[in-house]
Short mmCIF file of C-alpha atoms in Angstrom, two decimals:
data_model
loop_
_atom_site.label_atom_id
_atom_site.label_comp_id
_atom_site.label_asym_id
_atom_site.label_seq_id
_atom_site.Cartn_x
_atom_site.Cartn_y
_atom_site.Cartn_z
CA MET Y 1 157.76 215.22 43.68
CA ASN Y 2 157.06 215.18 40.47
CA ILE Y 3 154.44 213.70 38.55
CA ILE Y 4 155.09 213.93 34.92
CA TRP Y 5 152.58 212.68 32.14
CA LEU Y 6 154.44 211.27 29.38
CA GLY Y 7 150.83 210.38 27.40
CA HIS Y 8 148.56 207.34 27.18
CA SER Y 9 150.03 205.80 30.62
CA GLY Y 10 153.50 206.57 30.40
CA PHE Y 11 155.39 208.63 33.09
CA ARG Y 12 157.92 210.10 34.86
CA ILE Y 13 157.85 210.81 38.53
CA GLU Y 14 160.70 212.33 39.75
CA THR Y 15 161.25 211.64 43.91
CA GLY Y 16 164.16 212.05 46.16
CA ASP Y 17 167.38 211.13 44.22
CA LEU Y 18 165.15 208.66 41.96
CA VAL Y 19 163.90 209.42 38.52
CA LEU Y 20 160.80 206.47 37.48
CA LEU Y 21 159.95 206.21 34.10
CA ILE Y 22 156.99 204.12 33.89
CA ASP Y 23 155.34 202.07 30.11
CA PRO Y 24 157.47 204.83 28.12
CA TRP Y 25 155.93 204.28 25.13
CA LEU Y 26 157.29 207.16 23.37
CA THR Y 27 157.83 206.79 19.88
CA GLY Y 28 154.73 206.59 17.75
CA ASN Y 29 152.80 207.75 20.68
CA PRO Y 30 150.06 210.26 19.44
CA LEU Y 31 150.10 212.19 22.52
CA PHE Y 32 154.16 212.81 22.99
CA PRO Y 33 156.05 215.78 21.17
CA GLU Y 34 158.87 212.52 19.26
CA ASP Y 35 161.23 216.06 19.41
CA ARG Y 36 161.06 216.29 23.23
CA ARG Y 37 162.40 212.40 23.60
CA ALA Y 38 165.54 213.70 25.56
CA GLU Y 39 163.81 215.87 28.06
CA ALA Y 40 161.54 213.04 29.10
CA ILE Y 41 164.48 210.84 29.57
CA ALA Y 42 166.81 212.99 31.25
CA GLY Y 43 168.79 211.46 34.39
CA ALA Y 44 166.17 208.38 34.04
CA THR Y 45 167.56 205.85 36.67
CA HIS Y 46 164.79 203.04 36.40
CA ILE Y 47 161.93 201.68 34.36
CA LEU Y 48 158.65 200.08 35.58
CA VAL Y 49 156.78 198.00 33.27
CA THR Y 50 153.21 196.60 33.97
CA HIS Y 51 152.49 195.03 31.16
CA GLY Y 52 154.21 193.75 27.36
CA HIS Y 53 151.55 195.46 25.31
CA GLY Y 54 153.15 197.89 23.02
CA ASP Y 55 151.69 200.77 24.23
CA HIS Y 56 153.14 200.17 27.21
CA THR Y 57 156.61 198.34 26.51
CA GLY Y 58 157.62 200.98 23.86
CA ASP Y 59 160.69 202.94 24.15
CA THR Y 60 161.77 200.72 27.23
CA ILE Y 61 164.58 198.62 25.67
CA ALA Y 62 166.05 201.55 23.81
CA ILE Y 63 166.22 204.07 27.31
CA ALA Y 64 167.49 200.84 29.06
CA ARG Y 65 170.10 200.56 26.23
CA GLU Y 66 171.02 204.27 26.08
CA LEU Y 67 170.83 205.50 29.63
CA SER Y 68 172.48 201.91 31.26
CA ILE Y 69 169.47 201.44 33.63
CA PRO Y 70 167.44 198.75 35.01
CA VAL Y 71 164.00 197.52 34.26
CA HIS Y 72 161.64 196.38 36.57
CA GLY Y 73 158.54 194.49 36.03
CA ILE Y 74 156.77 190.64 35.68
CA TYR Y 75 159.53 187.85 36.16
CA ASP Y 76 158.61 186.12 32.89
CA LEU Y 77 158.70 189.21 30.60
CA MET Y 78 162.21 190.56 32.82
CA THR Y 79 164.00 187.17 32.51
CA TRP Y 80 163.20 186.75 28.70
CA TRP Y 81 164.11 190.58 28.10
CA GLY Y 82 167.47 189.93 30.00
CA GLU Y 83 168.40 186.57 27.57
CA LYS Y 84 167.02 188.00 24.06
CA GLU Y 85 167.89 191.81 25.07
CA GLU Y 86 170.95 191.63 26.68
CA VAL Y 87 169.31 194.69 28.94
CA GLU Y 88 169.26 194.87 33.10
CA VAL Y 89 166.59 193.18 34.33
CA VAL Y 90 164.89 193.20 37.87
CA GLY Y 91 162.41 190.39 37.99
CA PHE Y 92 160.12 189.61 40.60
CA ASN Y 93 155.87 189.28 40.98
CA LYS Y 94 152.98 190.22 43.03
CA GLY Y 95 153.40 191.16 46.64
CA GLY Y 96 156.96 191.56 46.09
CA THR Y 97 158.63 195.14 47.10
CA VAL Y 98 162.09 195.87 45.24
CA ASP Y 99 163.98 198.56 47.64
CA LEU Y 100 165.02 201.45 45.38
CA GLY Y 101 166.85 203.39 48.51
CA THR Y 102 164.05 206.20 48.53
CA ALA Y 103 161.55 205.02 47.03
CA GLN Y 104 159.87 201.46 47.45
CA VAL Y 105 158.06 199.44 44.55
CA THR Y 106 155.35 197.30 44.83
CA MET Y 107 153.92 195.20 42.20
CA VAL Y 108 150.21 194.41 42.99
CA ASN Y 109 147.49 193.00 41.02
CA ALA Y 110 145.49 194.39 38.09
CA THR Y 111 142.89 192.59 35.71
CA HIS Y 112 143.77 193.45 31.59
CA SER Y 113 145.90 190.98 29.83
CA SER Y 114 149.84 190.82 28.33
CA SER Y 115 151.08 189.65 25.37
CA LEU Y 116 153.72 190.99 23.19
CA GLY Y 117 153.49 191.72 19.50
CA ASN Y 118 151.98 189.05 16.54
CA GLY Y 119 154.14 186.16 15.67
CA GLU Y 120 152.84 184.07 12.53
CA ASP Y 121 151.24 181.54 15.80
CA GLY Y 122 149.53 184.78 17.40
CA PRO Y 123 150.66 187.23 20.14
CA ILE Y 124 153.21 185.58 22.67
CA TYR Y 125 153.39 185.46 26.01
CA GLY Y 126 154.08 188.39 27.62
CA GLY Y 127 154.13 187.35 31.45
CA HIS Y 128 151.04 188.48 33.70
CA GLU Y 129 149.62 192.43 34.05
CA SER Y 130 150.05 194.64 36.97
CA GLY Y 131 149.97 197.67 38.80
CA TYR Y 132 152.38 199.58 40.90
CA VAL Y 133 152.51 201.09 44.47
CA ILE Y 134 155.33 203.54 45.10
CA THR Y 135 156.08 204.35 48.43
CA THR Y 136 158.25 207.46 49.23
CA PRO Y 137 158.67 209.58 52.45
CA ASP Y 138 156.19 212.15 51.38
CA HIS Y 139 153.64 210.01 49.11
CA VAL Y 140 152.33 207.00 48.23
CA VAL Y 141 151.38 206.45 44.59
CA TYR Y 142 149.23 203.46 43.50
CA PHE Y 143 149.73 203.33 39.78
CA SER Y 144 146.76 200.78 38.25
CA GLY Y 145 148.11 199.88 34.67
CA ASP Y 146 145.33 198.95 32.14
CA THR Y 147 142.80 197.38 34.78
CA ASP Y 148 139.11 197.40 35.16
CA VAL Y 149 137.50 198.06 38.51
CA MET Y 150 138.51 194.89 41.22
CA ALA Y 151 137.85 193.59 44.59
CA ASP Y 152 141.79 193.20 45.35
CA MET Y 153 141.97 197.43 45.43
CA GLU Y 154 140.69 196.71 48.99
CA LEU Y 155 143.16 195.11 49.90
CA ILE Y 156 145.94 197.54 48.13
CA ASN Y 157 144.21 200.31 50.38
CA ASP Y 158 144.35 198.47 53.50
CA LEU Y 159 147.93 197.09 53.17
CA HIS Y 160 149.75 200.42 51.70
CA LYS Y 161 147.33 203.64 52.40
CA PRO Y 162 148.03 205.76 48.76
CA ASP Y 163 147.40 208.95 48.96
CA ILE Y 164 147.71 209.75 44.87
CA GLY Y 165 145.73 207.59 42.38
CA ILE Y 166 147.19 207.20 38.65
CA LEU Y 167 144.43 205.01 37.58
CA ALA Y 168 143.30 204.06 33.63
CA ALA Y 169 140.10 205.60 33.01
CA GLY Y 170 140.08 205.62 29.59
CA GLY Y 171 137.53 202.81 28.78
CA TYR Y 172 137.46 200.36 25.88
CA PHE Y 173 140.99 198.79 26.91
CA THR Y 174 140.43 199.40 30.99
CA MET Y 175 138.00 201.11 33.16
CA ASP Y 176 136.29 204.01 31.86
CA MET Y 177 135.74 207.70 33.74
CA ARG Y 178 132.60 206.08 35.47
CA ARG Y 179 133.94 202.46 36.80
CA ALA Y 180 137.28 204.77 37.73
CA GLY Y 181 135.16 207.30 40.11
CA TYR Y 182 133.42 203.80 41.73
CA ALA Y 183 136.46 202.01 41.85
CA ALA Y 184 138.44 205.93 43.48
CA GLN Y 185 135.43 206.44 45.68
CA LYS Y 186 134.35 202.60 47.19
CA TYR Y 187 137.82 201.73 47.54
CA PHE Y 188 140.64 204.46 48.56
CA ASP Y 189 140.52 207.44 50.26
CA PHE Y 190 143.05 209.43 47.20
CA LYS Y 191 143.74 212.71 48.01
CA THR Y 192 144.73 213.78 44.23
CA VAL Y 193 143.38 211.57 41.39
CA ILE Y 194 145.52 211.69 38.36
CA PRO Y 195 143.79 209.95 35.14
CA CYS Y 196 145.21 208.24 32.30
CA HIS Y 197 145.49 205.57 29.27
CA TYR Y 198 143.02 208.26 28.00
CA ARG Y 199 142.99 210.97 24.92
CA THR Y 200 145.33 209.22 23.25
CA PHE Y 201 142.86 207.71 20.21
CA PRO Y 202 139.72 208.65 19.31
CA LEU Y 203 137.50 205.82 21.30
CA LEU Y 204 139.18 206.87 24.01
CA ALA Y 205 137.89 209.27 27.20
CA GLN Y 206 138.46 212.81 25.81
CA SER Y 207 137.75 214.68 28.91
CA ALA Y 208 137.76 213.37 33.40
CA ASP Y 209 134.67 215.16 33.45
CA GLU Y 210 132.60 212.58 34.36
CA LEU Y 211 135.29 211.54 37.31
CA LYS Y 212 135.54 214.98 39.06
CA ALA Y 213 132.21 214.84 38.90
CA ALA Y 214 132.19 211.50 40.90
CA LEU Y 215 134.75 212.27 43.29
CA PRO Y 216 134.20 215.95 44.81
CA ASP Y 217 136.29 216.21 47.47
CA VAL Y 218 139.25 214.93 45.59
CA ASP Y 219 141.82 216.81 43.73
CA VAL Y 220 141.88 214.88 39.96
CA ILE Y 221 144.19 216.54 38.00
CA GLU Y 222 144.05 216.09 33.89
CA PRO Y 223 147.38 216.64 33.02
CA GLU Y 224 149.39 218.16 30.44
CA VAL Y 225 151.98 216.11 28.80
CA LEU Y 226 155.45 216.71 30.18
CA GLU Y 227 153.93 219.59 32.33
CA PRO Y 228 155.17 218.81 35.57
CA ILE Y 229 152.85 217.85 38.39
CA ARG Y 230 153.97 218.86 42.02
CA LEU Y 231 153.07 217.31 44.92
#
């Protein structure tokens, strides 16, 4: 498995014959080199979206059209996109699992908010926020999505036993490094933790030192954009 950070909360996960793009915000992402867009999306087979905010939906529609690949996410948003944007969508909901062949993706709870843009009368409802558990023959990945610590994490661990955690940990909009460390220590038994949703803007955490200190027995890997983490 290769886990490749696209900056902020965007990831490219290569496993078996699948290439999953998660929350692919490339255009306008301060951490992403836009001249490497083709490399980032090459061979992608599916897109997963955690919620409606623009720093997560980003380039989803454009990539789905360009590569003719499906977008997976919360039923409400996917149904709307399928009708409005005329892209292939797979809408499901929390507790549901979609079988992608060499991986199964289960939508799990997160605690955040979700909306699209700002219309004349305010933001447009974007369905509920979510996380994902990606189960493969070699690893189980918990992708937290934007969230704070929540007791549901204990259930996610009991049901799925993830060995890799990709955790939003930048603070302000999500858990900070201390809270992400608390969540990983209290609710999970990760072998590897990869922080995200940090370094993008000055108000977010700029390093994962505090997370590393909280998890001395876990391999906490600070990702670099477009550099594969091989697990």
